[in-house]
Every structure is written in C-alpha cells, then in structure tokens.
Amino acid sequence: MATPANQNQKADETIHGRGLRMTDQRRAVYDVLMGERDHPTAVEVFTRVRAKVPTISLATVYNCLDTLTGCGLVKTVTHEREPARYCPNLEEHAHFFCESCGTVTDLPLRSRKRAEDVWEFPGEFNISHHEVSFSGTCPKCSAKAAKSKR
Amino acid sequence: MATPANQNQKADETIHGRGLRMTDQRRAVYDVLMGERDHPTAVEVFTRVRAKVPTISLATVYNCLDTLTGCGLVKTVTHEREPARYCPNLEEHAHFFCESCGTVTDLPLRSRKRAEDVWEFPGEFNISHHEVSFSGTCPKCSAKAAKSKR
DNA sequence: ATCTTAATTGGAATAATTCTTGATAAGGAA
DNA sequence: TTCCTTATCAAGAATTATTCCAATTAAGAT
C-alpha cells in the first residue's frame, strides 16, 4: 500500500472539496507518486500506473496530474526543458538534479531562511511562486568520480 | 549600435579562443541580445535578427544561441516548459516572470548572500549550476491591479 | 432507472527544438 | 592566387512532450 490511509483520506477530501471525483485513475496516479518518491515524468507515472490500471491512457495520466496539481496535492517540477516531473512533497523545498545518474533530490529549506531574502527585488513585486533547482553530481556519483580518478 | 565595442571585442576573443569564428550571424544574434535586454525567445531573436541579416534561418539562430551559451557569453533561461529565453547578463542573478504582462526581470544577488545557504544539502553534493525563478506580478501590473480594484 | 455531467480514451494536432543533408564560405597551405 | 579542409549555414524533415478533440463510459443525484 503506497499511500497511508490518512493521507489518502485527505486527498479525497481535497478533491471532493473542489466538486471533483476521486476516480480509480486519479487514486492510482496519486498512489504512484506517494509510493516511489523519485520525481517521475508523466510517461514514467504512466508505465507504473498501468500495473494497477492496465487500461489507463497517457492522456488520462496527464489529466490526473493536472487535476492533482490544480488541487495542490502534487507539485510540477521543471528543469531545463526536460520533461516535467511530479512531486508529492508539499513542504517548501528546492531540487537537485544529478547530471550523472539523473536522480532528483529534495532539498529542504534551512530553518529561518527565506528565498526572497537572497535576491534583490527592484520594486513592489508580488510573488506567487518560486522554483529553485541546482544541478551537478549527487553524493554517490561524486564519490564514484573521486574514486575512479585516484 | 547595440553592443559596446569593448564587449564586442571580448566576445570575439572568447569565440576565437574556442577555435570558432565570429560570423555575421553570430555577431547579429549577440547584438540583438545585448541590445534589448528583455530575455527574448529564439523566435523573437530570429525576427529581430532578420532586420540586419534577412537571409538568416531559425535553425541558424538556434545554432548561434547554442554556441554563444556554450562559450559562456549568454545564458539560457527556462521557466515552466515555456520556450527558452536568452540573457546576456553574466552576473549571478535570479529571474522574475510576470504572469500578467510576460516581462522577465533580472534579480541581482544581495551582497553577502549565497543561494547554497538557504537550502539543506543532505550529503556531499557537487553544485555546478543553479537556476532560480520567481513568478507573480511585477510592480507595474501590481499597481494596475490595485488601482482597478479600488 | 434515468438523467446530467464529469471523466476517460485514443488519436490527431501543436509547438519548440533538434537533426540531416547539401550548399557556402573562410582560413591556411602550397 | 588557387586549392583544400573544415566550419558554418540553410531549408526542411523529424522528434518529443504535451495538449486538444470528439466520442464513449461511468458516477452521483433525482
């Protein structure tokens, strides 16, 4: 069981609160994201979901991902025009993209820090969103590279 | 004259240093970016460049933008799978995307601040790049919205 | 049980970008 | 200069992620 029951119920309520239905397809997509939290692309979600709902179409996966993000249950993650990835972590965080192995890591905000304080806003900007992405090599790949160099 | 002479010479040297040539097309693309610094898309660069080099093709504009970014003379800016934009500002900075008027604003780094200090890196990550983008409404559009609401 | 509307499906359409191939042009050697 | 080699360019085809569309299916309300 990928998604804890209480999380599932909260998702249900959120969906219903918008006058929408928690269909099998939406639940399955949500479960996939809550299961392996590795920031899959739409196509990856599609192949995983088909294990549970073999008749689902890619268009529906896109639709489900849209509704889930629209409800605020899931976040869309983009990086350099690569296919969009999806993430059920609702806490404020940034992402690290490993150029070597392709993994994506969540980077939590350090306590008492705010992104808005790092850059200078020349005027009265009204911030509704921000997205921060780092890239380079992850700890595993960095270690591997250091060893092979020696 | 869009690009100051000394900037132009530096660009020449950078290009030649890589064994490449500063062709009319590359110069024209670079001039366009240094001229109106409004983060144009490839297609926007294309239409502007055609005023100077009417025979240039879109493929060449893409090629030129690639070589210029490869040489570090220009940066590619992406935001939520919208078409890539191009920016000749080489200082470290973030971008603000106005959801109302579409303009992109450079946000300089506050002195003595570092992006890496805001997020927690669980392990020995090797950072090679980072990209930070905010979105919302710019000062002009915020003011307009406030006035019309009153 | 029926009605109404939301949701799903499969395929076609779109849009940004990349690839391919042949033509052009530029710089260096003879 | 003339030739040779290689980089660059141009035009259009190809690719890829995503969205759109029209027809069917399913769910909840009456």
Short mmCIF file of C-alpha atoms (C1' of nucleotides) in Angstrom, two decimals:
data_model
loop_
_atom_site.label_atom_id
_atom_site.label_comp_id
_atom_site.label_asym_id
_atom_site.label_seq_id
_atom_site.Cartn_x
_atom_site.Cartn_y
_atom_site.Cartn_z
CA MET A 1 0.00 0.00 0.00
CA ALA A 2 1.74 3.10 -1.21
CA THR A 3 -0.22 5.88 0.39
CA PRO A 4 -1.02 5.93 4.12
CA ALA A 5 -4.74 5.83 4.80
CA ASN A 6 -4.93 9.24 6.43
CA GLN A 7 -3.08 10.85 3.50
CA ASN A 8 -5.47 9.13 1.16
CA GLN A 9 -8.44 10.47 3.02
CA LYS A 10 -7.03 13.97 2.98
CA ALA A 11 -6.54 13.70 -0.77
CA ASP A 12 -10.14 12.52 -1.15
CA GLU A 13 -11.43 15.46 0.81
CA THR A 14 -9.35 17.92 -1.15
CA ILE A 15 -10.61 16.53 -4.43
CA HIS A 16 -14.23 16.41 -3.28
CA GLY A 17 -13.91 19.91 -1.87
CA ARG A 18 -13.43 21.09 -5.43
CA GLY A 19 -16.51 19.26 -6.66
CA LEU A 20 -14.36 16.63 -8.37
CA ARG A 21 -14.35 12.85 -8.00
CA MET A 22 -11.61 10.60 -6.72
CA THR A 23 -11.63 8.09 -9.56
CA ASP A 24 -9.59 4.90 -9.78
CA GLN A 25 -7.26 6.58 -12.22
CA ARG A 26 -6.66 9.61 -10.02
CA ARG A 27 -6.13 7.47 -6.96
CA ALA A 28 -3.69 5.23 -8.86
CA VAL A 29 -1.69 8.20 -10.12
CA TYR A 30 -1.59 9.70 -6.64
CA ASP A 31 -0.52 6.36 -5.17
CA VAL A 32 2.33 6.05 -7.65
CA LEU A 33 3.61 9.47 -6.68
CA MET A 34 3.28 8.82 -2.95
CA GLY A 35 4.95 5.41 -3.39
CA GLU A 36 8.35 5.84 -5.02
CA ARG A 37 9.05 9.49 -4.37
CA ASP A 38 11.61 9.78 -7.11
CA HIS A 39 10.09 12.57 -9.22
CA PRO A 40 8.88 10.52 -12.19
CA THR A 41 7.92 12.03 -15.53
CA ALA A 42 4.40 11.64 -16.90
CA VAL A 43 5.50 8.68 -19.01
CA GLU A 44 7.11 7.00 -16.01
CA VAL A 45 3.94 7.51 -13.99
CA PHE A 46 2.04 6.05 -16.94
CA THR A 47 4.07 2.83 -17.04
CA ARG A 48 3.86 2.40 -13.27
CA VAL A 49 0.15 3.06 -13.09
CA ARG A 50 -0.58 0.53 -15.80
CA ALA A 51 0.45 -2.22 -13.37
CA LYS A 52 -2.68 -1.37 -11.37
CA VAL A 53 -4.95 0.09 -14.01
CA PRO A 54 -3.88 -1.55 -17.28
CA THR A 55 -6.41 0.30 -19.41
CA ILE A 56 -5.38 3.81 -18.42
CA SER A 57 -4.24 6.08 -21.22
CA LEU A 58 -1.38 8.54 -21.25
CA ALA A 59 -3.83 11.37 -21.84
CA THR A 60 -5.59 10.42 -18.63
CA VAL A 61 -2.32 10.37 -16.74
CA TYR A 62 -1.72 13.92 -17.93
CA ASN A 63 -5.26 14.85 -16.94
CA CYS A 64 -4.88 13.32 -13.49
CA LEU A 65 -1.54 15.02 -12.92
CA ASP A 66 -3.15 18.31 -13.92
CA THR A 67 -6.07 17.93 -11.55
CA LEU A 68 -3.83 16.80 -8.70
CA THR A 69 -1.55 19.79 -9.15
CA GLY A 70 -4.58 22.02 -9.57
CA CYS A 71 -5.81 20.82 -6.19
CA GLY A 72 -2.39 21.43 -4.66
CA LEU A 73 -1.80 17.76 -3.85
CA VAL A 74 1.19 17.47 -6.15
CA LYS A 75 3.80 19.84 -7.50
CA THR A 76 5.18 20.04 -11.01
CA VAL A 77 8.95 20.22 -11.24
CA THR A 78 10.70 21.51 -14.33
CA HIS A 79 14.36 21.65 -15.21
CA GLU A 80 15.89 22.99 -18.41
CA ARG A 81 13.12 22.00 -20.80
CA GLU A 82 13.36 18.36 -19.85
CA PRO A 83 10.02 16.57 -19.48
CA ALA A 84 8.12 17.77 -16.42
CA ARG A 85 8.45 15.70 -13.24
CA TYR A 86 5.96 15.35 -10.42
CA CYS A 87 6.49 15.54 -6.69
CA PRO A 88 4.05 14.99 -3.78
CA ASN A 89 6.28 16.80 -1.26
CA LEU A 90 4.28 19.88 -0.32
CA GLU A 91 6.85 21.34 2.04
CA GLU A 92 8.84 24.24 0.62
CA HIS A 93 11.98 22.80 -0.93
CA ALA A 94 14.39 23.05 -3.85
CA HIS A 95 15.60 20.29 -6.17
CA PHE A 96 18.97 18.90 -7.05
CA PHE A 97 19.33 17.25 -10.48
CA CYS A 98 22.27 14.88 -10.80
CA GLU A 99 23.77 15.26 -14.27
CA SER A 100 25.41 11.87 -13.95
CA CYS A 101 22.71 9.47 -12.76
CA GLY A 102 19.61 11.57 -13.36
CA THR A 103 18.21 11.34 -9.86
CA VAL A 104 16.35 14.25 -8.34
CA THR A 105 16.78 15.06 -4.64
CA ASP A 106 14.58 17.24 -2.48
CA LEU A 107 16.48 19.95 -0.63
CA PRO A 108 14.57 21.22 2.42
CA LEU A 109 14.67 24.85 3.37
CA ARG A 110 17.09 25.58 6.21
CA SER A 111 15.23 26.85 9.21
CA ARG A 112 14.85 30.59 9.50
CA LYS A 113 15.88 31.17 5.87
CA ARG A 114 13.78 32.63 3.08
CA ALA A 115 14.45 32.51 -0.63
CA GLU A 116 13.11 36.03 -1.06
CA ASP A 117 15.90 37.41 1.12
CA VAL A 118 18.71 36.27 -1.13
CA TRP A 119 17.79 38.27 -4.22
CA GLU A 120 17.06 41.94 -4.59
CA PHE A 121 13.59 42.90 -5.85
CA PRO A 122 13.70 46.31 -7.53
CA GLY A 123 10.15 47.41 -6.68
CA GLU A 124 6.90 46.05 -5.36
CA PHE A 125 6.85 42.57 -6.81
CA ASN A 126 4.02 40.26 -5.88
CA ILE A 127 5.48 36.79 -5.54
CA SER A 128 3.11 33.88 -6.02
CA HIS A 129 5.56 31.06 -6.71
CA HIS A 130 9.21 30.29 -6.91
CA GLU A 131 11.22 27.36 -8.16
CA VAL A 132 14.85 26.66 -7.33
CA SER A 133 16.93 23.99 -8.97
CA PHE A 134 20.55 23.04 -8.54
CA SER A 135 22.46 20.68 -10.80
CA GLY A 136 25.77 18.88 -10.65
CA THR A 137 26.70 15.49 -9.21
CA CYS A 138 24.98 13.83 -6.27
CA PRO A 139 26.96 12.38 -3.33
CA LYS A 140 27.03 8.86 -4.79
CA CYS A 141 28.23 9.99 -8.20
CA SER A 142 30.72 12.43 -6.68
CA ALA A 143 32.22 9.62 -4.59
CA LYS A 144 32.38 7.34 -7.61
CA ALA A 145 34.11 10.02 -9.66
CA ALA A 146 36.64 10.71 -6.89
CA LYS A 147 37.46 7.01 -6.58
CA SER A 148 37.92 6.40 -10.31
CA LYS A 149 40.18 9.42 -10.58
CA ARG A 150 42.53 8.08 -7.87
CA MET B 1 24.97 50.26 -32.10
CA ALA B 2 23.73 47.71 -29.66
CA THR B 3 26.91 46.25 -28.25
CA PRO B 4 29.73 48.44 -26.89
CA ALA B 5 32.98 47.97 -28.81
CA ASN B 6 34.92 46.53 -25.88
CA GLN B 7 32.18 43.97 -25.17
CA ASN B 8 32.22 43.03 -28.80
CA GLN B 9 35.94 42.51 -28.77
CA LYS B 10 35.72 40.36 -25.67
CA ALA B 11 33.07 38.23 -27.37
CA ASP B 12 35.33 37.88 -30.41
CA GLU B 13 38.21 36.72 -28.29
CA THR B 14 36.07 34.23 -26.40
CA ILE B 15 34.77 32.76 -29.64
CA HIS B 16 38.20 32.62 -31.27
CA GLY B 17 39.68 31.11 -28.12
CA ARG B 18 37.49 28.09 -28.77
CA GLY B 19 38.65 27.77 -32.37
CA LEU B 20 35.36 29.14 -33.64
CA ARG B 21 34.62 32.07 -35.92
CA MET B 22 32.68 35.23 -35.20
CA THR B 23 30.41 35.15 -38.22
CA ASP B 24 27.88 37.80 -39.25
CA GLN B 25 25.10 35.60 -37.94
CA ARG B 26 26.67 35.07 -34.53
CA ARG B 27 27.51 38.74 -34.18
CA ALA B 28 23.97 39.73 -35.13
CA VAL B 29 22.44 37.32 -32.61
CA TYR B 30 24.79 38.55 -29.90
CA ASP B 31 23.99 42.18 -30.78
CA VAL B 32 20.28 41.53 -30.51
CA LEU B 33 20.72 40.08 -27.04
CA MET B 34 23.00 42.89 -25.88
CA GLY B 35 20.59 45.45 -27.38
CA GLU B 36 17.15 44.96 -25.91
CA ARG B 37 17.90 43.01 -22.78
CA ASP B 38 14.40 41.70 -22.37
CA HIS B 39 15.04 37.93 -22.44
CA PRO B 40 13.70 37.14 -25.91
CA THR B 41 12.85 33.63 -27.07
CA ALA B 42 14.65 32.07 -30.02
CA VAL B 43 11.81 33.08 -32.33
CA GLU B 44 11.91 36.66 -31.06
CA VAL B 45 15.66 36.77 -31.61
CA PHE B 46 15.01 35.38 -35.09
CA THR B 47 12.57 38.14 -36.08
CA ARG B 48 14.85 40.85 -34.68
CA VAL B 49 17.97 39.50 -36.34
CA ARG B 50 16.28 39.33 -39.72
CA ALA B 51 16.22 43.13 -39.78
CA LYS B 52 20.02 43.02 -40.08
CA VAL B 53 20.59 39.64 -41.72
CA PRO B 54 17.43 38.96 -43.72
CA THR B 55 18.58 35.58 -45.02
CA ILE B 56 19.25 34.02 -41.61
CA SER B 57 17.29 30.88 -40.78
CA LEU B 58 15.70 29.91 -37.48
CA ALA B 59 17.95 26.84 -37.34
CA THR B 60 20.96 29.13 -37.50
CA VAL B 61 19.58 31.29 -34.73
CA TYR B 62 19.31 28.16 -32.59
CA ASN B 63 22.86 27.19 -33.57
CA CYS B 64 24.21 30.63 -32.73
CA LEU B 65 22.43 30.70 -29.39
CA ASP B 66 23.91 27.28 -28.63
CA THR B 67 27.44 28.31 -29.45
CA LEU B 68 27.11 31.58 -27.54
CA THR B 69 25.84 29.78 -24.45
CA GLY B 70 28.50 27.10 -24.95
CA CYS B 71 31.12 29.84 -24.84
CA GLY B 72 29.56 31.32 -21.73
CA LEU B 73 28.65 34.61 -23.39
CA VAL B 74 24.94 34.11 -22.94
CA LYS B 75 22.74 32.26 -20.50
CA THR B 76 19.66 30.19 -21.25
CA VAL B 77 16.68 30.92 -19.04
CA THR B 78 13.87 28.45 -18.64
CA HIS B 79 10.57 28.69 -16.82
CA GLU B 80 7.89 26.03 -16.59
CA ARG B 81 8.36 24.49 -20.00
CA GLU B 82 7.78 27.77 -21.77
CA PRO B 83 10.08 28.39 -24.73
CA ALA B 84 13.65 29.05 -23.59
CA ARG B 85 14.74 32.65 -23.25
CA TYR B 86 18.20 34.11 -23.60
CA CYS B 87 20.04 36.53 -21.38
CA PRO B 88 23.47 38.17 -21.76
CA ASN B 89 23.71 39.14 -18.08
CA LEU B 90 26.59 37.04 -16.78
CA GLU B 91 26.36 38.22 -13.18
CA GLU B 92 24.74 35.78 -10.78
CA HIS B 93 21.06 36.60 -10.65
CA ALA B 94 17.57 35.14 -10.47
CA HIS B 95 14.58 35.92 -12.69
CA PHE B 96 11.09 37.18 -12.05
CA PHE B 97 8.39 36.20 -14.57
CA CYS B 98 5.32 38.43 -14.55
CA GLU B 99 2.25 36.27 -15.09
CA SER B 100 0.28 39.31 -16.20
CA CYS B 101 2.45 41.10 -18.79
CA GLY B 102 5.02 38.40 -19.50
CA THR B 103 8.09 40.51 -18.81
CA VAL B 104 11.17 38.96 -17.26
CA THR B 105 13.20 40.92 -14.71
CA ASP B 106 16.73 40.21 -13.52
CA LEU B 107 17.03 39.99 -9.74
CA PRO B 108 20.60 40.58 -8.58
CA LEU B 109 22.01 38.66 -5.66
CA ARG B 110 22.05 40.64 -2.44
CA SER B 111 25.57 41.21 -1.30
CA ARG B 112 26.96 38.64 1.13
CA LYS B 113 24.20 36.17 0.36
CA ARG B 114 24.56 32.76 -1.26
CA ALA B 115 21.82 30.58 -2.72
CA GLU B 116 23.52 27.46 -1.36
CA ASP B 117 22.99 28.65 2.21
CA VAL B 118 19.22 28.69 2.03
CA TRP B 119 18.67 25.01 1.33
CA GLU B 120 19.99 21.98 3.12
CA PHE B 121 22.16 19.57 1.13
CA PRO B 122 21.98 16.07 2.64
CA GLY B 123 25.49 14.94 1.70
CA GLU B 124 28.41 15.95 -0.48
CA PHE B 125 26.69 17.43 -3.48
CA ASN B 126 28.80 18.93 -6.21
CA ILE B 127 26.98 22.00 -7.47
CA SER B 128 27.77 23.13 -10.99
CA HIS B 129 24.75 25.29 -11.75
CA HIS B 130 21.62 26.66 -10.23
CA GLU B 131 18.60 28.45 -11.56
CA VAL B 132 16.11 30.41 -9.52
CA SER B 133 12.86 31.80 -10.81
CA PHE B 134 10.08 33.67 -9.14
CA SER B 135 6.70 34.37 -10.64
CA GLY B 136 3.78 36.60 -9.82
CA THR B 137 3.01 40.18 -10.81
CA CYS B 138 5.62 42.84 -11.50
CA PRO B 139 5.43 46.31 -9.89
CA LYS B 140 3.62 47.85 -12.87
CA CYS B 141 0.99 45.14 -13.04
CA SER B 142 0.59 45.05 -9.25
CA ALA B 143 -0.07 48.78 -9.21
CA LYS B 144 -2.55 48.50 -12.06
CA ALA B 145 -4.39 45.68 -10.27
CA ALA B 146 -4.54 47.64 -7.01
CA LYS B 147 -5.96 50.69 -8.81
CA SER B 148 -8.67 48.81 -10.70
CA LYS B 149 -9.76 47.09 -7.51
CA ARG B 150 -10.29 50.40 -5.73
"C1'" DA C 1 -33.96 3.68 -13.53
"C1'" DT C 2 -32.91 7.74 -15.58
"C1'" DC C 3 -30.63 11.99 -16.23
"C1'" DT C 4 -26.82 15.06 -16.18
"C1'" DT C 5 -22.38 15.99 -16.08
"C1'" DA C 6 -17.66 14.65 -15.19
"C1'" DA C 7 -14.05 11.71 -16.64
"C1'" DT C 8 -11.66 8.71 -19.74
"C1'" DT C 9 -9.82 7.25 -24.15
"C1'" DG C 10 -7.33 7.11 -28.46
"C1'" DG C 11 -5.83 9.55 -31.84
"C1'" DA C 12 -4.88 13.83 -34.12
"C1'" DA C 13 -2.72 18.30 -33.57
"C1'" DT C 14 0.64 21.55 -31.78
"C1'" DA C 15 4.92 23.73 -30.62
"C1'" DA C 16 9.68 24.05 -29.51
"C1'" DT C 17 13.68 22.21 -30.66
"C1'" DT C 18 16.97 19.11 -32.93
"C1'" DC C 19 18.69 16.61 -36.80
"C1'" DT C 20 20.08 15.88 -41.57
"C1'" DT C 21 21.93 16.91 -45.81
"C1'" DG C 22 23.73 19.56 -49.21
"C1'" DA C 23 25.45 24.21 -50.25
"C1'" DT C 24 28.63 28.16 -48.84
"C1'" DA C 25 32.22 30.45 -47.15
"C1'" DA C 26 36.56 31.27 -44.62
"C1'" DG C 27 41.34 30.49 -43.37
"C1'" DG C 28 45.59 28.20 -44.18
"C1'" DA C 29 48.98 25.79 -47.15
"C1'" DA C 30 51.24 25.38 -51.44
"C1'" DT D 1 46.24 33.30 -56.21
"C1'" DT D 2 44.33 28.63 -56.18
"C1'" DC D 3 43.31 24.69 -53.80
"C1'" DC D 4 41.99 22.18 -49.72
"C1'" DT D 5 39.97 21.41 -45.45
"C1'" DT D 6 36.76 22.38 -42.26
"C1'" DA D 7 33.33 25.24 -40.11
"C1'" DT D 8 29.07 27.22 -40.83
"C1'" DC D 9 24.64 27.93 -42.78
"C1'" DA D 10 20.01 26.98 -44.73
"C1'" DA D 11 15.79 24.52 -45.51
"C1'" DG D 12 13.05 21.28 -44.38
"C1'" DA D 13 12.16 16.83 -42.14
"C1'" DA D 14 11.97 14.59 -37.75
"C1'" DT D 15 11.41 14.29 -32.83
"C1'" DT D 16 9.33 14.84 -28.38
"C1'" DA D 17 6.42 16.39 -24.77
"C1'" DT D 18 2.20 17.96 -24.25
"C1'" DT D 19 -2.48 19.50 -25.41
"C1'" DC D 20 -6.68 19.22 -27.87
"C1'" DC D 21 -10.82 16.93 -29.67
"C1'" DA D 22 -14.71 14.02 -30.26
"C1'" DA D 23 -16.88 10.03 -28.87
"C1'" DT D 24 -17.70 6.77 -25.19
"C1'" DT D 25 -18.13 5.48 -20.38
"C1'" DA D 26 -19.06 5.95 -15.63
"C1'" DA D 27 -20.85 8.22 -11.28
"C1'" DG D 28 -23.75 10.57 -8.40
"C1'" DA D 29 -28.16 12.89 -7.98
"C1'" DT D 30 -33.08 12.94 -8.62
#
